[in-house]
Structure formats: structure tokens, C-alpha cells
Amino acid sequence: MSPRTGRPTDNPRPNKLSIRISDEDKNILENYCERENINRTEAISRGIKKLEEK
């Protein structure tokens, strides 16, 4: 049996990031996730990609 578990992915995310945010930022993030029907990881990834556009 393979030592790896879980589903294979085309976009592995091996890097873990831990941050502290304000209540206001958390509410903005949660509202965006609910509105777009996505998880927090995807929302943060979209925000990071927006930084590259500038």
C-alpha cells in the first residue's frame, strides 16, 4: 500500500501558513466565502493572486 493517503491533485499545497486577523477582516473573509460559495483557502488564494496583478 502507498504511504500517501488522500486524493491526488493537480495543485498540491504543501505550505502551511498561520496568521492572526481582526474580527472585521474575518467577517469580510467569511462573507466573501459565503457569497462565492468557496472555502477560505480558495478565497485567500484569489486575494494573493490579485496582488500579482498590480
N, CA, C and O atoms as a printed pandas DataFrame, in Angstrom:
     atom_number atom_name residue_name chain_id  residue_number  x_coord  y_coord  z_coord
0              1         N          MET        A               1    0.837   -1.179    0.000
1              2        CA          MET        A               1    0.000    0.000    0.000
2              3         C          MET        A               1    0.885    1.246    0.000
3              4         O          MET        A               1    1.934    1.270    0.644
4              5         N          SER        A               2    0.462    2.265   -0.715
5              6        CA          SER        A               2    1.214    3.509   -0.811
6              7         C          SER        A               2    1.231    4.251    0.531
7              8         O          SER        A               2    0.226    4.255    1.241
8              9         N          PRO        A               3    2.362    4.880    0.888
9             10        CA          PRO        A               3    2.421    5.616    2.147
10            11         C          PRO        A               3    1.609    6.911    2.110
11            12         O          PRO        A               3    1.310    7.485    3.157
12            13         N          ARG        A               4    1.248    7.378    0.893
13            14        CA          ARG        A               4    0.457    8.603    0.768
14            15         C          ARG        A               4   -1.019    8.270    0.842
15            16         O          ARG        A               4   -1.457    7.226    0.358
16            17         N          THR        A               5   -1.771    9.151    1.441
17            18        CA          THR        A               5   -3.218    8.973    1.504
18            19         C          THR        A               5   -3.894   10.218    0.963
19            20         O          THR        A               5   -3.261   11.263    0.815
20            21         N          GLY        A               6   -5.155   10.107    0.676
21            22        CA          GLY        A               6   -5.894   11.247    0.157
22            23         C          GLY        A               6   -5.979   11.219   -1.347
23            24         O          GLY        A               6   -5.388   10.364   -2.008
24            25         N          ARG        A               7   -6.727   12.170   -1.879
25            26        CA          ARG        A               7   -6.916   12.235   -3.324
26            27         C          ARG        A               7   -5.733   12.894   -4.005
27            28         O          ARG        A               7   -5.153   13.840   -3.473
28            29         N          PRO        A               8   -5.367   12.394   -5.191
29            30        CA          PRO        A               8   -4.311   13.084   -5.951
30            31         C          PRO        A               8   -4.832   14.443   -6.432
31            32         O          PRO        A               8   -6.033   14.613   -6.641
32            33         N          THR        A               9   -3.936   15.390   -6.603
33            34        CA          THR        A               9   -4.341   16.730   -7.016
34            35         C          THR        A               9   -3.375   17.288   -8.042
35            36         O          THR        A               9   -2.201   16.918   -8.075
36            37         N          ASP        A              10   -3.878   18.178   -8.878
37            38        CA          ASP        A              10   -3.035   18.879   -9.844
38            39         C          ASP        A              10   -2.416   20.123   -9.219
39            40         O          ASP        A              10   -1.496   20.715   -9.784
40            41         N          ASN        A              11   -2.922   20.518   -8.050
41            42        CA          ASN        A              11   -2.459   21.733   -7.390
42            43         C          ASN        A              11   -2.126   21.421   -5.924
43            44         O          ASN        A              11   -2.875   21.818   -5.032
44            45         N          PRO        A              12   -1.013   20.716   -5.660
45            46        CA          PRO        A              12   -0.683   20.398   -4.272
46            47         C          PRO        A              12   -0.377   21.668   -3.478
47            48         O          PRO        A              12    0.162   22.635   -4.015
48            49         N          ARG        A              13   -0.723   21.647   -2.219
49            50        CA          ARG        A              13   -0.493   22.805   -1.345
50            51         C          ARG        A              13    0.271   22.341   -0.113
51            52         O          ARG        A              13   -0.322   22.134    0.945
52            53         N          PRO        A              14    1.585   22.175   -0.245
53            54        CA          PRO        A              14    2.367   21.638    0.867
54            55         C          PRO        A              14    2.733   22.687    1.931
55            56         O          PRO        A              14    3.220   22.330    3.004
56            57         N          ASN        A              15    2.505   23.960    1.644
57            58        CA          ASN        A              15    2.916   25.024    2.565
58            59         C          ASN        A              15    1.778   25.425    3.492
59            60         O          ASN        A              15    0.666   25.714    3.051
60            61         N          LYS        A              16    2.081   25.436    4.785
61            62        CA          LYS        A              16    1.090   25.814    5.785
62            63         C          LYS        A              16    1.404   27.222    6.274
63            64         O          LYS        A              16    2.561   27.570    6.509
64            65         N          LEU        A              17    0.353   28.023    6.422
65            66        CA          LEU        A              17    0.511   29.402    6.857
66            67         C          LEU        A              17   -0.474   29.668    7.985
67            68         O          LEU        A              17   -1.653   29.330    7.876
68            69         N          SER        A              18   -0.004   30.263    9.051
69            70        CA          SER        A              18   -0.866   30.584   10.182
70            71         C          SER        A              18   -0.795   32.097   10.409
71            72         O          SER        A              18    0.289   32.663   10.553
72            73         N          ILE        A              19   -1.959   32.740   10.438
73            74        CA          ILE        A              19   -1.986   34.196   10.624
74            75         C          ILE        A              19   -3.031   34.582   11.664
75            76         O          ILE        A              19   -3.921   33.800   11.999
76            77         N          ARG        A              20   -2.904   35.788   12.156
77            78        CA          ARG        A              20   -3.891   36.351   13.069
78            79         C          ARG        A              20   -4.533   37.523   12.351
79            80         O          ARG        A              20   -3.835   38.378   11.806
80            81         N          ILE        A              21   -5.865   37.568   12.348
81            82        CA          ILE        A              21   -6.570   38.660   11.678
82            83         C          ILE        A              21   -7.604   39.261   12.628
83            84         O          ILE        A              21   -8.007   38.634   13.608
84            85         N          SER        A              22   -8.018   40.473   12.322
85            86        CA          SER        A              22   -9.013   41.168   13.146
86            87         C          SER        A              22  -10.399   40.565   12.920
87            88         O          SER        A              22  -10.620   39.837   11.952
88            89         N          ASP        A              23  -11.314   40.873   13.810
89            90        CA          ASP        A              23  -12.693   40.415   13.660
90            91         C          ASP        A              23  -13.303   40.957   12.362
91            92         O          ASP        A              23  -14.052   40.257   11.681
92            93         N          GLU        A              24  -12.979   42.194   12.033
93            94        CA          GLU        A              24  -13.505   42.808   10.816
94            95         C          GLU        A              24  -13.006   42.055    9.572
95            96         O          GLU        A              24  -13.791   41.753    8.673
96            97         N          ASP        A              25  -11.716   41.758    9.527
97            98        CA          ASP        A              25  -11.166   41.013    8.391
98            99         C          ASP        A              25  -11.777   39.618    8.296
99           100         O          ASP        A              25  -12.058   39.133    7.200
100          101         N          LYS        A              26  -11.982   38.979    9.436
101          102        CA          LYS        A              26  -12.585   37.642    9.462
102          103         C          LYS        A              26  -14.004   37.682    8.904
103          104         O          LYS        A              26  -14.400   36.806    8.134
104          105         N          ASN        A              27  -14.766   38.701    9.296
105          106        CA          ASN        A              27  -16.133   38.837    8.795
106          107         C          ASN        A              27  -16.150   39.073    7.287
107          108         O          ASN        A              27  -16.984   38.511    6.578
108          109         N          ILE        A              28  -15.232   39.901    6.799
109          110        CA          ILE        A              28  -15.137   40.155    5.360
110          111         C          ILE        A              28  -14.832   38.851    4.629
111          112         O          ILE        A              28  -15.463   38.541    3.618
112          113         N          LEU        A              29  -13.871   38.091    5.137
113          114        CA          LEU        A              29  -13.488   36.824    4.520
114          115         C          LEU        A              29  -14.648   35.832    4.524
115          116         O          LEU        A              29  -14.931   35.199    3.506
116          117         N          GLU        A              30  -15.318   35.695    5.667
117          118        CA          GLU        A              30  -16.435   34.750    5.763
118          119         C          GLU        A              30  -17.589   35.144    4.849
119          120         O          GLU        A              30  -18.200   34.283    4.215
120          121         N          ASN        A              31  -17.891   36.443    4.776
121          122        CA          ASN        A              31  -18.967   36.908    3.896
122          123         C          ASN        A              31  -18.628   36.640    2.432
123          124         O          ASN        A              31  -19.490   36.230    1.655
124          125         N          TYR        A              32  -17.373   36.871    2.061
125          126        CA          TYR        A              32  -16.949   36.622    0.685
126          127         C          TYR        A              32  -17.068   35.127    0.361
127          128         O          TYR        A              32  -17.567   34.761   -0.703
128          129         N          CYS        A              33  -16.617   34.277    1.268
129          130        CA          CYS        A              33  -16.684   32.829    1.058
130          131         C          CYS        A              33  -18.128   32.361    0.900
131          132         O          CYS        A              33  -18.428   31.531    0.042
132          133         N          GLU        A              34  -19.004   32.890    1.718
133          134        CA          GLU        A              34  -20.412   32.522    1.638
134          135         C          GLU        A              34  -21.025   32.988    0.315
135          136         O          GLU        A              34  -21.758   32.245   -0.337
136          137         N          ARG        A              35  -20.720   34.209   -0.063
137          138        CA          ARG        A              35  -21.262   34.788   -1.300
138          139         C          ARG        A              35  -20.777   34.033   -2.536
139          140         O          ARG        A              35  -21.550   33.794   -3.464
140          141         N          GLU        A              36  -19.489   33.657   -2.547
141          142        CA          GLU        A              36  -18.889   32.979   -3.701
142          143         C          GLU        A              36  -18.979   31.449   -3.612
143          144         O          GLU        A              36  -18.615   30.742   -4.551
144          145         N          ASN        A              37  -19.468   30.951   -2.469
145          146        CA          ASN        A              37  -19.588   29.512   -2.229
146          147         C          ASN        A              37  -18.232   28.799   -2.391
147          148         O          ASN        A              37  -18.119   27.804   -3.108
148          149         N          ILE        A              38  -17.213   29.334   -1.708
149          150        CA          ILE        A              38  -15.874   28.757   -1.734
150          151         C          ILE        A              38  -15.351   28.654   -0.299
151          152         O          ILE        A              38  -15.936   29.222    0.623
152          153         N          ASN        A              39  -14.252   27.928   -0.119
153          154        CA          ASN        A              39  -13.669   27.818    1.216
154          155         C          ASN        A              39  -12.644   28.940    1.431
155          156         O          ASN        A              39  -12.290   29.660    0.497
156          157         N          ARG        A              40  -12.185   29.072    2.659
157          158        CA          ARG        A              40  -11.250   30.156    2.989
158          159         C          ARG        A              40   -9.940   30.051    2.230
159          160         O          ARG        A              40   -9.368   31.067    1.833
160          161         N          THR        A              41   -9.458   28.830    2.025
161          162        CA          THR        A              41   -8.194   28.644    1.300
162          163         C          THR        A              41   -8.302   29.226   -0.105
163          164         O          THR        A              41   -7.401   29.931   -0.560
164          165         N          GLU        A              42   -9.397   28.933   -0.788
165          166        CA          GLU        A              42   -9.591   29.442   -2.144
166          167         C          GLU        A              42   -9.723   30.966   -2.140
167          168         O          GLU        A              42   -9.175   31.633   -3.017
168          169         N          ALA        A              43  -10.437   31.517   -1.171
169          170        CA          ALA        A              43  -10.616   32.970   -1.092
170          171         C          ALA        A              43   -9.270   33.669   -0.882
171          172         O          ALA        A              43   -8.981   34.679   -1.525
172          173         N          ILE        A              44   -8.461   33.131    0.010
173          174        CA          ILE        A              44   -7.146   33.722    0.281
174          175         C          ILE        A              44   -6.248   33.590   -0.938
175          176         O          ILE        A              44   -5.502   34.514   -1.262
176          177         N          SER        A              45   -6.312   32.460   -1.610
177          178        CA          SER        A              45   -5.534   32.253   -2.831
178          179         C          SER        A              45   -5.915   33.281   -3.893
179          180         O          SER        A              45   -5.043   33.830   -4.565
180          181         N          ARG        A              46   -7.200   33.541   -4.045
181          182        CA          ARG        A              46   -7.660   34.563   -5.000
182          183         C          ARG        A              46   -7.117   35.939   -4.631
183          184         O          ARG        A              46   -6.706   36.705   -5.503
184          185         N          GLY        A              47   -7.117   36.250   -3.336
185          186        CA          GLY        A              47   -6.593   37.541   -2.885
186          187         C          GLY        A              47   -5.104   37.675   -3.162
187          188         O          GLY        A              47   -4.642   38.743   -3.564
188          189         N          ILE        A              48   -4.357   36.618   -2.954
189          190        CA          ILE        A              48   -2.915   36.636   -3.218
190          191         C          ILE        A              48   -2.655   36.844   -4.700
191          192         O          ILE        A              48   -1.755   37.597   -5.073
192          193         N          LYS        A              49   -3.434   36.184   -5.546
193          194        CA          LYS        A              49   -3.273   36.340   -6.988
194          195         C          LYS        A              49   -3.582   37.765   -7.433
195          196         O          LYS        A              49   -2.982   38.256   -8.390
196          197         N          LYS        A              50   -4.514   38.437   -6.747
197          198        CA          LYS        A              50   -4.822   39.844   -7.048
198          199         C          LYS        A              50   -3.600   40.727   -6.798
199          200         O          LYS        A              50   -3.420   41.730   -7.489
200          201         N          LEU        A              51   -2.759   40.376   -5.829
201          202        CA          LEU        A              51   -1.553   41.147   -5.541
202          203         C          LEU        A              51   -0.596   41.103   -6.724
203          204         O          LEU        A              51    0.116   42.073   -6.984
204          205         N          GLU        A              52   -0.575   39.986   -7.442
205          206        CA          GLU        A              52    0.309   39.819   -8.595
206          207         C          GLU        A              52   -0.128   40.714   -9.769
207          208         O          GLU        A              52    0.702   41.137  -10.573
208          209         N          GLU        A              53   -1.436   40.996   -9.857
209          210        CA          GLU        A              53   -1.980   41.795  -10.952
210          211         C          GLU        A              53   -1.535   43.252  -10.904
211          212         O          GLU        A              53   -1.507   43.918  -11.939
212          213         N          LYS        A              54   -1.195   43.748   -9.747
213          214        CA          LYS        A              54   -0.889   45.183   -9.599
214          215         C          LYS        A              54    0.500   45.529  -10.039
215          216         O          LYS        A              54    0.897   46.692   -9.973
